[in-house]
mmCIF file of C-alpha atoms in Angstrom:
data_model
loop_
_atom_site.group_PDB
_atom_site.id
_atom_site.type_symbol
_atom_site.label_atom_id
_atom_site.label_comp_id
_atom_site.label_asym_id
_atom_site.label_seq_id
_atom_site.Cartn_x
_atom_site.Cartn_y
_atom_site.Cartn_z
ATOM 1 C CA UNK S 300 21.153 18.676 -13.611
ATOM 2 C CA UNK S 301 24.701 18.663 -12.226
ATOM 3 C CA UNK S 302 26.054 21.614 -10.258
ATOM 4 C CA UNK S 303 29.701 20.922 -10.852
ATOM 5 C CA UNK S 304 29.381 20.801 -14.633
ATOM 6 C CA UNK S 305 28.135 24.386 -14.881
ATOM 7 C CA UNK S 306 24.473 23.409 -15.083
ATOM 8 C CA UNK S 307 21.919 24.661 -12.590
ATOM 9 C CA UNK S 308 20.596 22.361 -9.929
ATOM 10 C CA UNK S 309 16.772 22.005 -10.044
ATOM 11 C CA UNK S 310 16.380 23.460 -6.537
ATOM 12 C CA UNK S 311 18.308 26.584 -7.567
ATOM 13 C CA UNK S 312 16.066 27.631 -10.469
ATOM 14 C CA UNK S 313 13.154 28.936 -8.336
ATOM 15 C CA UNK S 314 15.602 30.958 -6.254
ATOM 16 C CA UNK S 315 17.106 32.505 -9.393
ATOM 17 C CA UNK S 316 13.668 33.370 -10.797
ATOM 18 C CA UNK S 317 12.720 34.954 -7.464
ATOM 19 C CA UNK S 318 15.882 37.044 -7.485
ATOM 20 C CA UNK S 319 15.317 38.209 -11.055
ATOM 21 C CA UNK S 320 11.686 39.128 -10.319
ATOM 22 C CA UNK S 321 12.768 41.091 -7.237
ATOM 23 C CA UNK S 322 15.003 43.227 -9.466
ATOM 24 C CA UNK S 323 12.630 43.575 -12.412
ATOM 25 C CA UNK S 324 9.242 44.040 -10.736
ATOM 26 C CA UNK S 325 9.853 47.589 -9.457
ATOM 27 C CA UNK S 326 10.980 48.624 -12.940
ATOM 28 C CA UNK S 327 7.860 47.144 -14.538
ATOM 29 C CA UNK S 328 5.620 48.821 -11.978
ATOM 30 C CA UNK S 329 7.412 52.106 -12.574
ATOM 31 C CA UNK S 330 6.999 51.783 -16.326
ATOM 32 C CA UNK S 331 3.263 51.344 -15.867
ATOM 33 C CA UNK S 332 3.098 54.456 -13.714
ATOM 34 C CA UNK S 333 4.646 56.727 -16.334
ATOM 35 C CA UNK S 334 1.693 56.576 -18.731
ATOM 36 C CA UNK S 335 0.267 59.721 -17.176
ATOM 37 C CA UNK S 336 3.629 61.439 -16.819
ATOM 38 C CA UNK S 337 3.246 61.473 -13.043
ATOM 39 C CA UNK S 338 0.485 64.106 -13.250
ATOM 40 C CA UNK S 339 -2.507 62.127 -11.968
ATOM 41 C CA UNK S 340 -3.395 62.016 -8.284
ATOM 42 C CA UNK S 341 -4.343 58.631 -6.835
ATOM 43 C CA UNK S 342 -5.680 57.381 -3.553
ATOM 44 C CA UNK S 343 -7.994 59.099 -1.052
ATOM 45 C CA UNK S 344 -7.067 62.605 -2.262
ATOM 46 C CA UNK S 345 -7.768 61.906 -5.911
ATOM 47 C CA UNK S 346 -10.434 64.038 -7.612
ATOM 48 C CA UNK S 347 -13.822 62.590 -8.494
ATOM 49 C CA UNK S 348 -13.988 61.704 -12.165
ATOM 50 C CA UNK S 349 -15.691 64.105 -14.577
ATOM 51 C CA UNK S 350 -17.485 62.128 -17.246
ATOM 52 C CA UNK S 351 -16.899 62.158 -20.964
ATOM 53 C CA UNK S 352 -19.815 62.965 -23.255
ATOM 54 C CA UNK S 353 -22.225 60.200 -24.240
ATOM 55 C CA UNK S 354 -21.374 60.564 -27.929
ATOM 56 C CA UNK S 355 -18.560 62.450 -29.613
ATOM 57 C CA UNK S 356 -19.980 64.805 -32.261
ATOM 58 C CA UNK S 357 -16.637 65.758 -33.826
ATOM 59 C CA UNK S 358 -15.229 63.609 -36.606
ATOM 60 C CA UNK S 359 -11.900 61.853 -36.052
ATOM 61 C CA UNK S 360 -9.492 61.520 -38.994
ATOM 62 C CA UNK S 361 -6.241 59.579 -39.066
ATOM 63 C CA UNK S 362 -5.613 59.723 -42.817
ATOM 64 C CA UNK S 363 -6.366 63.339 -43.670
ATOM 65 C CA UNK S 364 -4.543 64.969 -46.565
ATOM 66 C CA UNK S 365 -3.913 68.709 -46.700
ATOM 67 C CA UNK S 366 -6.336 69.075 -49.609
ATOM 68 C CA UNK S 367 -9.069 67.320 -47.617
ATOM 69 C CA UNK S 368 -8.322 69.460 -44.584
ATOM 70 C CA UNK S 369 -8.754 72.679 -46.555
ATOM 71 C CA UNK S 370 -11.821 71.537 -48.485
ATOM 72 C CA UNK S 371 -13.739 69.833 -45.668
ATOM 73 C CA UNK S 372 -12.717 71.431 -42.362
ATOM 74 C CA UNK S 373 -10.425 74.479 -42.403
ATOM 75 C CA UNK S 374 -13.212 77.045 -42.857
ATOM 76 C CA UNK S 375 -16.313 75.088 -41.882
ATOM 77 C CA UNK S 376 -16.106 72.675 -38.941
ATOM 78 C CA UNK S 377 -13.855 71.193 -36.264
ATOM 79 C CA UNK S 378 -12.030 67.892 -36.671
ATOM 80 C CA UNK S 379 -9.886 65.692 -34.438
ATOM 81 C CA UNK S 380 -6.605 64.644 -36.039
ATOM 82 C CA UNK S 381 -4.856 61.409 -35.166
ATOM 83 C CA UNK S 382 -1.348 60.077 -35.847
ATOM 84 C CA UNK S 383 -0.226 63.011 -37.987
ATOM 85 C CA UNK S 384 2.929 63.697 -35.965
ATOM 86 C CA UNK S 385 5.163 61.826 -33.519
ATOM 87 C CA UNK S 386 5.519 63.822 -30.307
ATOM 88 C CA UNK S 387 6.761 60.989 -28.109
ATOM 89 C CA UNK S 388 9.991 62.881 -27.311
ATOM 90 C CA UNK S 389 8.067 66.042 -26.401
ATOM 91 C CA UNK S 390 5.667 63.967 -24.303
ATOM 92 C CA UNK S 391 8.539 62.430 -22.343
ATOM 93 C CA UNK S 392 9.951 65.898 -21.637
ATOM 94 C CA UNK S 393 6.544 67.011 -20.327
ATOM 95 C CA UNK S 394 6.422 64.549 -17.445
ATOM 96 C CA UNK S 395 5.961 66.144 -14.033
ATOM 97 C CA UNK S 396 9.443 65.174 -12.901
ATOM 98 C CA UNK S 397 11.198 66.513 -15.999
ATOM 99 C CA UNK S 398 9.306 69.786 -16.204
ATOM 100 C CA UNK S 399 9.967 70.526 -12.542
ATOM 101 C CA UNK S 400 13.654 69.697 -12.994
ATOM 102 C CA UNK S 401 13.951 71.940 -16.061
ATOM 103 C CA UNK S 402 11.605 74.821 -15.217
ATOM 104 C CA UNK S 403 10.762 74.565 -11.524
ATOM 105 C CA UNK S 404 12.403 77.926 -10.756
ATOM 106 C CA UNK S 405 11.055 79.667 -13.866
ATOM 107 C CA UNK S 406 8.423 82.310 -13.243
ATOM 108 C CA UNK S 407 5.167 81.608 -15.061
ATOM 109 C CA UNK S 408 2.192 83.903 -15.578
ATOM 110 C CA UNK S 409 -1.212 82.571 -14.591
ATOM 111 C CA UNK S 410 -4.514 83.879 -15.951
ATOM 112 C CA UNK S 411 -7.923 83.769 -14.341
ATOM 113 C CA UNK S 412 -10.185 81.134 -15.892
ATOM 114 C CA UNK S 413 -12.949 83.450 -17.037
ATOM 115 C CA UNK S 414 -13.911 84.501 -20.534
ATOM 116 C CA UNK S 415 -11.848 87.681 -20.570
ATOM 117 C CA UNK S 416 -8.939 86.594 -18.284
ATOM 118 C CA UNK S 417 -8.517 89.986 -16.667
ATOM 119 C CA UNK S 418 -6.163 89.154 -13.788
ATOM 120 C CA UNK S 419 -2.586 87.860 -14.147
ATOM 121 C CA UNK S 420 -0.424 86.402 -11.380
ATOM 122 C CA UNK S 421 3.312 85.609 -11.604
ATOM 123 C CA UNK S 422 4.907 82.865 -9.501
ATOM 124 C CA UNK S 423 7.504 80.076 -9.820
ATOM 125 C CA UNK S 424 6.359 77.103 -11.870
ATOM 126 C CA UNK S 425 7.107 74.715 -8.975
ATOM 127 C CA UNK S 426 4.786 76.658 -6.666
ATOM 128 C CA UNK S 427 1.991 76.405 -9.232
ATOM 129 C CA UNK S 428 2.450 72.639 -9.654
ATOM 130 C CA UNK S 429 2.749 71.856 -5.950
ATOM 131 C CA UNK S 430 0.188 74.272 -4.486
ATOM 132 C CA UNK S 431 -2.310 75.414 -7.134
ATOM 133 C CA UNK S 432 -2.632 72.438 -9.491
ATOM 134 C CA UNK S 433 -5.615 70.894 -7.748
ATOM 135 C CA UNK S 434 -9.118 69.794 -8.803
ATOM 136 C CA UNK S 435 -11.557 72.579 -9.598
ATOM 137 C CA UNK S 436 -13.970 73.639 -6.866
ATOM 138 C CA UNK S 437 -17.381 73.803 -8.616
ATOM 139 C CA UNK S 438 -18.391 76.768 -6.452
ATOM 140 C CA UNK S 439 -15.376 78.906 -7.397
ATOM 141 C CA UNK S 440 -15.859 81.725 -9.869
ATOM 142 C CA UNK S 441 -13.672 82.048 -12.936
ATOM 143 C CA UNK S 442 -11.861 85.140 -11.662
ATOM 144 C CA UNK S 443 -10.862 83.204 -8.516
ATOM 145 C CA UNK S 444 -9.388 80.302 -10.495
ATOM 146 C CA UNK S 445 -5.786 80.602 -11.711
ATOM 147 C CA UNK S 446 -4.830 78.722 -14.847
ATOM 148 C CA UNK S 447 -1.435 78.221 -16.514
ATOM 149 C CA UNK S 448 -1.873 78.651 -20.247
ATOM 150 C CA UNK S 449 -0.500 80.916 -22.918
ATOM 151 C CA UNK S 450 1.555 83.559 -21.139
ATOM 152 C CA UNK S 451 4.857 81.664 -20.922
ATOM 153 C CA UNK S 452 8.143 83.200 -22.064
ATOM 154 C CA UNK S 453 8.870 81.502 -25.399
ATOM 155 C CA UNK S 454 12.629 82.086 -25.144
ATOM 156 C CA UNK S 455 12.804 80.591 -21.647
ATOM 157 C CA UNK S 456 10.815 77.509 -22.687
ATOM 158 C CA UNK S 457 12.439 77.217 -26.131
ATOM 159 C CA UNK S 458 14.445 74.151 -25.093
ATOM 160 C CA UNK S 459 11.125 72.347 -24.630
ATOM 161 C CA UNK S 460 9.199 73.742 -27.607
ATOM 162 C CA UNK S 461 11.970 72.849 -30.057
ATOM 163 C CA UNK S 462 10.996 69.199 -29.593
ATOM 164 C CA UNK S 463 7.330 69.760 -30.470
ATOM 165 C CA UNK S 464 6.062 68.846 -33.933
ATOM 166 C CA UNK S 465 2.917 70.854 -34.707
ATOM 167 C CA UNK S 466 0.238 69.589 -37.097
ATOM 168 C CA UNK S 467 1.562 69.804 -40.671
ATOM 169 C CA UNK S 468 -1.388 71.909 -41.866
ATOM 170 C CA UNK S 469 -1.363 75.691 -42.175
ATOM 171 C CA UNK S 470 -3.635 78.386 -43.586
ATOM 172 C CA UNK S 471 -2.543 80.934 -46.154
ATOM 173 C CA UNK S 472 -1.590 84.259 -44.605
ATOM 174 C CA UNK S 473 -1.335 82.996 -41.020
ATOM 175 C CA UNK S 474 1.608 82.574 -38.642
ATOM 176 C CA UNK S 475 1.716 79.868 -35.955
ATOM 177 C CA UNK S 476 2.200 80.702 -32.268
ATOM 178 C CA UNK S 477 2.387 78.191 -29.406
ATOM 179 C CA UNK S 478 0.565 78.309 -26.078
ATOM 180 C CA UNK S 479 1.496 75.666 -23.512
ATOM 181 C CA UNK S 480 -0.605 74.785 -20.487
ATOM 182 C CA UNK S 481 -1.060 72.536 -17.471
ATOM 183 C CA UNK S 482 -4.300 72.469 -15.486
ATOM 184 C CA UNK S 483 -6.057 70.410 -12.821
ATOM 185 C CA UNK S 484 -9.028 68.094 -13.176
ATOM 186 C CA UNK S 485 -12.318 69.951 -13.555
ATOM 187 C CA UNK S 486 -10.617 73.166 -14.646
ATOM 188 C CA UNK S 487 -11.080 74.825 -18.001
ATOM 189 C CA UNK S 488 -11.872 78.048 -19.818
ATOM 190 C CA UNK S 489 -15.491 79.174 -20.399
ATOM 191 C CA UNK S 490 -16.859 80.075 -23.805
ATOM 192 C CA UNK S 491 -14.837 82.480 -25.938
ATOM 193 C CA UNK S 492 -13.710 82.765 -29.552
ATOM 194 C CA UNK S 493 -10.658 83.836 -31.552
ATOM 195 C CA UNK S 494 -8.853 82.843 -34.715
ATOM 196 C CA UNK S 495 -8.330 79.260 -35.924
ATOM 197 C CA UNK S 496 -5.947 76.840 -34.280
ATOM 198 C CA UNK S 497 -4.985 73.370 -33.138
ATOM 199 C CA UNK S 498 -4.945 72.007 -29.587
ATOM 200 C CA UNK S 499 -3.061 68.829 -28.704
ATOM 201 C CA UNK S 500 -3.401 66.911 -25.450
ATOM 202 C CA UNK S 501 -0.054 65.589 -24.207
ATOM 203 C CA UNK S 502 -1.273 64.020 -20.936
ATOM 204 C CA UNK S 503 -4.805 63.667 -19.602
ATOM 205 C CA UNK S 504 -8.103 64.317 -21.405
ATOM 206 C CA UNK S 505 -9.804 67.550 -22.421
ATOM 207 C CA UNK S 506 -13.521 67.790 -23.159
ATOM 208 C CA UNK S 507 -14.486 70.444 -25.712
ATOM 209 C CA UNK S 508 -17.793 72.248 -26.310
ATOM 210 C CA UNK S 509 -18.091 74.127 -29.627
ATOM 211 C CA UNK S 510 -20.643 76.355 -31.371
ATOM 212 C CA UNK S 511 -20.388 77.887 -34.870
ATOM 213 C CA UNK S 512 -19.895 81.681 -35.038
ATOM 214 C CA UNK S 513 -23.555 82.417 -35.729
ATOM 215 C CA UNK S 514 -24.777 80.557 -32.615
ATOM 216 C CA UNK S 515 -23.835 82.394 -29.414
ATOM 217 C CA UNK S 516 -23.909 80.010 -26.425
ATOM 218 C CA UNK S 517 -25.774 80.670 -23.196
ATOM 219 C CA UNK S 518 -23.145 81.199 -20.488
ATOM 220 C CA UNK S 519 -21.924 83.521 -17.739
ATOM 221 C CA UNK S 520 -18.413 84.870 -18.493
ATOM 222 C CA UNK S 521 -17.307 84.568 -14.867
ATOM 223 C CA UNK S 522 -18.586 81.047 -14.208
ATOM 224 C CA UNK S 523 -16.335 78.076 -14.835
ATOM 225 C CA UNK S 524 -16.984 75.463 -17.487
ATOM 226 C CA UNK S 525 -17.598 72.920 -14.720
ATOM 227 C CA UNK S 526 -20.352 75.120 -13.235
ATOM 228 C CA UNK S 527 -21.836 75.612 -16.739
ATOM 229 C CA UNK S 528 -21.824 71.847 -17.322
ATOM 230 C CA UNK S 529 -23.611 71.214 -14.031
ATOM 231 C CA UNK S 530 -26.088 74.127 -14.105
ATOM 232 C CA UNK S 531 -26.792 75.142 -17.714
ATOM 233 C CA UNK S 532 -26.008 72.141 -19.904
ATOM 234 C CA UNK S 533 -28.793 69.908 -18.484
ATOM 235 C CA UNK S 534 -31.386 72.604 -19.287
ATOM 236 C CA UNK S 535 -30.465 72.869 -22.969
ATOM 237 C CA UNK S 536 -32.716 71.334 -25.578
ATOM 238 C CA UNK S 537 -30.941 68.882 -27.901
ATOM 239 C CA UNK S 538 -30.973 71.485 -30.688
ATOM 240 C CA UNK S 539 -29.278 74.020 -28.383
ATOM 241 C CA UNK S 540 -26.447 71.784 -27.286
ATOM 242 C CA UNK S 541 -22.914 72.288 -28.627
ATOM 243 C CA UNK S 542 -20.775 69.999 -30.669
ATOM 244 C CA UNK S 543 -18.729 68.170 -28.073
ATOM 245 C CA UNK S 544 -16.009 65.591 -27.792
ATOM 246 C CA UNK S 545 -13.236 64.538 -25.425
ATOM 247 C CA UNK S 546 -9.766 64.812 -26.918
ATOM 248 C CA UNK S 547 -7.480 62.035 -25.701
ATOM 249 C CA UNK S 548 -3.723 62.187 -25.159
ATOM 250 C CA UNK S 549 -1.969 62.241 -28.538
ATOM 251 C CA UNK S 550 -4.970 63.679 -30.402
ATOM 252 C CA UNK S 551 -5.239 67.177 -31.892
ATOM 253 C CA UNK S 552 -8.436 69.202 -32.214
ATOM 254 C CA UNK S 553 -8.684 71.777 -35.007
ATOM 255 C CA UNK S 554 -11.187 74.625 -34.532
ATOM 256 C CA UNK S 555 -12.009 77.103 -37.341
ATOM 257 C CA UNK S 556 -11.961 80.889 -37.117
ATOM 258 C CA UNK S 557 -14.426 82.534 -34.691
ATOM 259 C CA UNK S 558 -15.915 79.287 -33.426
ATOM 260 C CA UNK S 559 -17.126 79.569 -29.838
ATOM 261 C CA UNK S 560 -15.491 77.005 -27.578
ATOM 262 C CA UNK S 561 -15.164 76.069 -23.909
ATOM 263 C CA UNK S 562 -12.870 73.451 -22.428
ATOM 264 C CA UNK S 563 -12.982 71.133 -19.434
ATOM 265 C CA UNK S 564 -9.981 69.096 -18.303
ATOM 266 C CA UNK S 565 -11.225 65.686 -17.183
ATOM 267 C CA UNK S 566 -7.872 64.871 -15.594
ATOM 268 C CA UNK S 567 -4.836 66.903 -14.694
ATOM 269 C CA UNK S 568 -3.873 67.732 -18.265
ATOM 270 C CA UNK S 569 -0.819 68.922 -20.169
ATOM 271 C CA UNK S 570 -1.623 70.483 -23.543
ATOM 272 C CA UNK S 571 -0.264 72.759 -26.243
ATOM 273 C CA UNK S 572 -2.126 74.898 -28.754
ATOM 274 C CA UNK S 573 -0.923 76.208 -32.095
ATOM 275 C CA UNK S 574 -2.818 79.395 -32.897
ATOM 276 C CA UNK S 575 -2.933 80.533 -36.515
ATOM 277 C CA UNK S 576 -2.893 84.341 -36.345
#
């Protein structure tokens, strides 16, 4: 090729490719790092992985109609819903960087991670993220573990919630209410029950354990789900074990009215529930 005619000399092409790669590579690496929203810890300080179940016992449905939902699941059993809504915009707004920029100074209310959540603690959201959002200590009791979920000021967080698209299914005579949460790996809430609802994972993974209303689980209300999984779960006969499944980012679990359930975040997780009260 001739230089003077506007064409590139052969020796110049490798230099140009090197220059382009130098500019593009950091962007590509950054794009790969945003899959977890900046919430996962890496390196020597990263938490040990908590395993998923051997086999998911909750059905996954990507093509569910409202009629099928009501007839097959709404009053009888849990189901995991896939691809019913597009929450990509909401997910982007829930990255660590964006939430801290938007709500870092906002005061959030933390609850203790025991069955009855007696104690509440108020502190700035940034303090929670930077100082308390760490992997669960298996020896900690539930009333010593603070958990951000449910007690946020809807009006203060309205600019975020307006971008969330809840599952398009409702139950006659109920009203939807959101609860938004962020919690560290190994954290979770021990067994409890309430009305029906949906829970969507935005970032991370959340393992669920569920029993029907007539089957009260064996648990201590002040021990964490992680302690229950390590101490009680291995002793249960197969017939005594719960329905269980790990909900992945972008999936939504529906649980019927009065079903017992406990949760365990396998990673630092961002999630939002829609309770039908």
